[in-house]
Every structure is written in C-alpha cells, then in structure tokens.
mmCIF file with all atom_site columns, C-alpha atoms in Angstrom:
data_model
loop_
_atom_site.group_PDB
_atom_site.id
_atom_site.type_symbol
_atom_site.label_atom_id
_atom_site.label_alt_id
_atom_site.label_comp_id
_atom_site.label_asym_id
_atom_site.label_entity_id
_atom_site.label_seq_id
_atom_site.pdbx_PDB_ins_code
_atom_site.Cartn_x
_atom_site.Cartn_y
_atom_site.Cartn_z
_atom_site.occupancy
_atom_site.B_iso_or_equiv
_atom_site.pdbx_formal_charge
_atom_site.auth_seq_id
_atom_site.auth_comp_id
_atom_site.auth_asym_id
_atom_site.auth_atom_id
_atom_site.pdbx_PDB_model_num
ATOM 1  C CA . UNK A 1 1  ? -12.174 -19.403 2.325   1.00 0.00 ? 1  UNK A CA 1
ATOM 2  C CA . UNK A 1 2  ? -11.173 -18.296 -1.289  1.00 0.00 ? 2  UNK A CA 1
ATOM 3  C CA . UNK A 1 3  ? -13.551 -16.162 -1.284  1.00 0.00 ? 3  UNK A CA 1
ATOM 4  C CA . UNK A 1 4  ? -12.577 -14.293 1.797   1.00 0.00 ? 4  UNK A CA 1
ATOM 5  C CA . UNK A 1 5  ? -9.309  -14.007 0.622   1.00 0.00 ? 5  UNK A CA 1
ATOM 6  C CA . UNK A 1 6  ? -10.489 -12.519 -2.262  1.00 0.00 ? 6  UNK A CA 1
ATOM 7  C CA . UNK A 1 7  ? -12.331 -9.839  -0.696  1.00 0.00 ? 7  UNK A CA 1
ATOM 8  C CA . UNK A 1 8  ? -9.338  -8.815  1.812   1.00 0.00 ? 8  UNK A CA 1
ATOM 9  C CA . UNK A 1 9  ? -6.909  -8.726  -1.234  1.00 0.00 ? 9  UNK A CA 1
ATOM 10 C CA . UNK A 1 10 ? -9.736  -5.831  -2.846  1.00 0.00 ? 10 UNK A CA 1
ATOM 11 C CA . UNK A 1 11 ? -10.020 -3.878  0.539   1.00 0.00 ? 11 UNK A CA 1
ATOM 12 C CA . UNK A 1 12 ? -5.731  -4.446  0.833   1.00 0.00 ? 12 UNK A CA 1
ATOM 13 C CA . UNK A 1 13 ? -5.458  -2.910  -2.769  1.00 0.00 ? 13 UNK A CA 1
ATOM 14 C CA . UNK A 1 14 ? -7.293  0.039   -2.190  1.00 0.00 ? 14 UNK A CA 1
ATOM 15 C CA . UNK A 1 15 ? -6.126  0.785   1.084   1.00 0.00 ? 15 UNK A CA 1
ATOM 16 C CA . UNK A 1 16 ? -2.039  0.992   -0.396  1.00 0.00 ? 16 UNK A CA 1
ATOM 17 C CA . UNK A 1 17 ? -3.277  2.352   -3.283  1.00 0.00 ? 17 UNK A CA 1
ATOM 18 C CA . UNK A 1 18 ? -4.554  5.403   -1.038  1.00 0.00 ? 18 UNK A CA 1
ATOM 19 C CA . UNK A 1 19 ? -1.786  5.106   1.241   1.00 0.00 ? 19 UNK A CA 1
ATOM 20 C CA . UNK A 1 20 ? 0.690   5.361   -1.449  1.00 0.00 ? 20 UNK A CA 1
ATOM 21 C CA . UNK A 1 21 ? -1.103  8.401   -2.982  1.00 0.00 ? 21 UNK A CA 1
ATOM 22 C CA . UNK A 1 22 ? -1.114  10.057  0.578   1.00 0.00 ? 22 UNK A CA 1
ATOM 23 C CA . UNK A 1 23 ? 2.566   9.817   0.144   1.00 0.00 ? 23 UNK A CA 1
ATOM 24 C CA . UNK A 1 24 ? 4.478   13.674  -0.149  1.00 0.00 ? 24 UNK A CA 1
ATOM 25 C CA . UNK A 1 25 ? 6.668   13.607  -3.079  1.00 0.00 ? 25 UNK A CA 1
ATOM 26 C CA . UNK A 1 26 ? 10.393  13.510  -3.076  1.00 0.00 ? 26 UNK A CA 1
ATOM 27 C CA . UNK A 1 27 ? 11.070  16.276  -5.973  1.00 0.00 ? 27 UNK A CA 1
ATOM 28 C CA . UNK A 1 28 ? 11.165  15.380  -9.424  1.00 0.00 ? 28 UNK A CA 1
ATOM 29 C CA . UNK A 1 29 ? 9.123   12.908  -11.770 1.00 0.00 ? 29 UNK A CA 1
ATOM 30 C CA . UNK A 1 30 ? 5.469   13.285  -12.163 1.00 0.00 ? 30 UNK A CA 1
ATOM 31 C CA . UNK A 1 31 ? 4.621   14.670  -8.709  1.00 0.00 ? 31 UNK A CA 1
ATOM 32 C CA . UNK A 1 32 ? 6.273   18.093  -9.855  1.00 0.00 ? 32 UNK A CA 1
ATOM 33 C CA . UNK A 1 33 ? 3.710   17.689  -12.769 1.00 0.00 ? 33 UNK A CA 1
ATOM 34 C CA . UNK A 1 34 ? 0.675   18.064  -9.977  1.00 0.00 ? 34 UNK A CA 1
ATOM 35 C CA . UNK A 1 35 ? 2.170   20.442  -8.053  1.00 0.00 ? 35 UNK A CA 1
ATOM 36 C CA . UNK A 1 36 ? 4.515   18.644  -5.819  1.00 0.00 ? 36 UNK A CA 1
ATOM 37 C CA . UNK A 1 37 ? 7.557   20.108  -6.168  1.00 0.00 ? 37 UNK A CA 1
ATOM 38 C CA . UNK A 1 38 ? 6.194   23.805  -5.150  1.00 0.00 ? 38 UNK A CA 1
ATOM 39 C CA . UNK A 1 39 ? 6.036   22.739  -1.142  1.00 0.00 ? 39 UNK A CA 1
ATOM 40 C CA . UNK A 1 40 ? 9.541   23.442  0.304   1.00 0.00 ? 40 UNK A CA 1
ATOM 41 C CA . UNK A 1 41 ? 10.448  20.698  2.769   1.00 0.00 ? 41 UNK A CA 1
ATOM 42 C CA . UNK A 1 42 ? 11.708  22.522  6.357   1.00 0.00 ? 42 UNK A CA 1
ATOM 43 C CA . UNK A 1 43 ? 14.084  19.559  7.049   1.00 0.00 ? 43 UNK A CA 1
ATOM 44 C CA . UNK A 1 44 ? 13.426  15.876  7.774   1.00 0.00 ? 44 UNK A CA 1
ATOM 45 C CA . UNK A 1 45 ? 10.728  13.665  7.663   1.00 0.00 ? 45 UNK A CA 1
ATOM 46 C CA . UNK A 1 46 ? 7.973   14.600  10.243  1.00 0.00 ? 46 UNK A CA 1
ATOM 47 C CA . UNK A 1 47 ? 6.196   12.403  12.807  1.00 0.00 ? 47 UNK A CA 1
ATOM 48 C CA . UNK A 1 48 ? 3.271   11.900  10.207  1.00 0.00 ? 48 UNK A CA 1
ATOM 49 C CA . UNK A 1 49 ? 5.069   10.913  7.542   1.00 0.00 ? 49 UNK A CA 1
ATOM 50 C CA . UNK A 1 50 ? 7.756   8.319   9.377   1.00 0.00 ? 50 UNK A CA 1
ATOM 51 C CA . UNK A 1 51 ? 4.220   6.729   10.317  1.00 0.00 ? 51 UNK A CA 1
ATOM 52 C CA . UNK A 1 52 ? 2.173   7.064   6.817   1.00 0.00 ? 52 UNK A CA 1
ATOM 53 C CA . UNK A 1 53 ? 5.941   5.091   5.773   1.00 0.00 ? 53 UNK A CA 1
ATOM 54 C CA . UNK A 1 54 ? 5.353   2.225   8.879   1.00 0.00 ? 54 UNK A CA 1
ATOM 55 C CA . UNK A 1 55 ? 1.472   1.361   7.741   1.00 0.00 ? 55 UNK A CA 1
ATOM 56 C CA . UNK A 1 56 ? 2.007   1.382   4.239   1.00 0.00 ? 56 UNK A CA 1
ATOM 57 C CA . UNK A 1 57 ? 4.738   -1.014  4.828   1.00 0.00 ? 57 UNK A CA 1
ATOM 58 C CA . UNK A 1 58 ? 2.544   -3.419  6.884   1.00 0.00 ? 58 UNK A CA 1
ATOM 59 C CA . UNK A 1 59 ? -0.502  -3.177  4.567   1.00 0.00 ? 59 UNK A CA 1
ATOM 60 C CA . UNK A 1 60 ? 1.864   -4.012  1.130   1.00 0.00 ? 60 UNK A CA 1
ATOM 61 C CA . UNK A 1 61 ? 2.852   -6.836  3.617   1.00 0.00 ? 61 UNK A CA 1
ATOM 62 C CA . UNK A 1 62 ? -0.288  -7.736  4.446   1.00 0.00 ? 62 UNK A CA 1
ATOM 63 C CA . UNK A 1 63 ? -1.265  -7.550  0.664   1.00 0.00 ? 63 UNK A CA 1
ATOM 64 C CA . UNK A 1 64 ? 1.501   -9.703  -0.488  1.00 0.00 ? 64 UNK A CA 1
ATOM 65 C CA . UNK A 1 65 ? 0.883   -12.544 1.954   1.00 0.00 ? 65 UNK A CA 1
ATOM 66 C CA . UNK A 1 66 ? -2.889  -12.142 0.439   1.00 0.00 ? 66 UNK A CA 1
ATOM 67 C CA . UNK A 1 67 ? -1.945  -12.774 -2.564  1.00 0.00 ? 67 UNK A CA 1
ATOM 68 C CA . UNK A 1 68 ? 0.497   -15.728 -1.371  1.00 0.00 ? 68 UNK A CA 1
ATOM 69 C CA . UNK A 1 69 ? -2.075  -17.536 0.597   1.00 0.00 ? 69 UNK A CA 1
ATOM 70 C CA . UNK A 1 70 ? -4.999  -16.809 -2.353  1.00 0.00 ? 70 UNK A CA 1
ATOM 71 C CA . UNK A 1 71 ? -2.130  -18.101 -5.140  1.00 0.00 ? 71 UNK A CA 1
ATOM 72 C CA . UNK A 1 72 ? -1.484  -21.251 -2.734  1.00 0.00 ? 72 UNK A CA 1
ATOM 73 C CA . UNK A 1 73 ? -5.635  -21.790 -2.278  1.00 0.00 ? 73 UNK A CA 1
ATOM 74 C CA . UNK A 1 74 ? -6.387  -22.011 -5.958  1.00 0.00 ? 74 UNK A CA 1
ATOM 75 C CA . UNK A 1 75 ? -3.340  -24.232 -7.004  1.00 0.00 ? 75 UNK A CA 1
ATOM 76 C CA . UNK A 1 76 ? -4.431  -26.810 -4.182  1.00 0.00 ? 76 UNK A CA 1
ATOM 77 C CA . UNK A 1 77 ? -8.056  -26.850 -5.345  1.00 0.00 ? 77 UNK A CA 1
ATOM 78 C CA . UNK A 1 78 ? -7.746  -27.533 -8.233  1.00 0.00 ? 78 UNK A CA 1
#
C-alpha cells in the first residue's frame, strides 16, 4: 500500500511540475528572462488556459492528499 502511494506521489510530482511549467507567464520575474514577457496578451484568459488553471488545481490536490495519506501510512507502521 506504501508503496503504491509512493509511486502515485512520483507520477503526481511530475505531472504539476509540467503543468505548472505549461503555465503562460503573468509579466515580470524570471519568465521575462526566457522570453515571456515578449507575447502581448489580446485580453483575458482563454478557454485553454481557464482549464490548464482547473487540472493543475486538482492534480496539486490530488498530490497533497498523497502526501497526507503516505505521511499518515508511515507514522502508523511504525
């Protein structure tokens, strides 16, 4: 079971770490640095990004209760 837990916390990690670097930068800081802050935004946030913003959300989510339940597992086997 721990060891399951383990593995979805990996494949959680990576996931928002790629969803967070799909992420269009919001001017400023070090996304001007790579070339971020040359894209002129038209107005608003767009279909794609409102839903890039919903699945991050629910994988960080799902990561956190990962690491909850994995925390929880350890403590009560040992």
């Amino acid at each position: 079971m721990v060891m399951a837990f383990q593995i979805a916390l990996i494949v959680f990690s990576l996931l928002l770490m790629l969803l967070v670097l799909m992420h269009k930068g919001k001017g400023g800081g070090l996304s001007d640095m790579f070339g971020g802050g040359m894209q002129s935004s038209v107005g608003g946030s767009s279909v794609a990004e409102r839903n890039l913003d919903r699945i991050t959300v629910v994988v960080a989510l799902v990561w956190f209760a990962c690491v909850v339940v994995l925390g929880l597992l350890v403590k009560l086997g040992d």
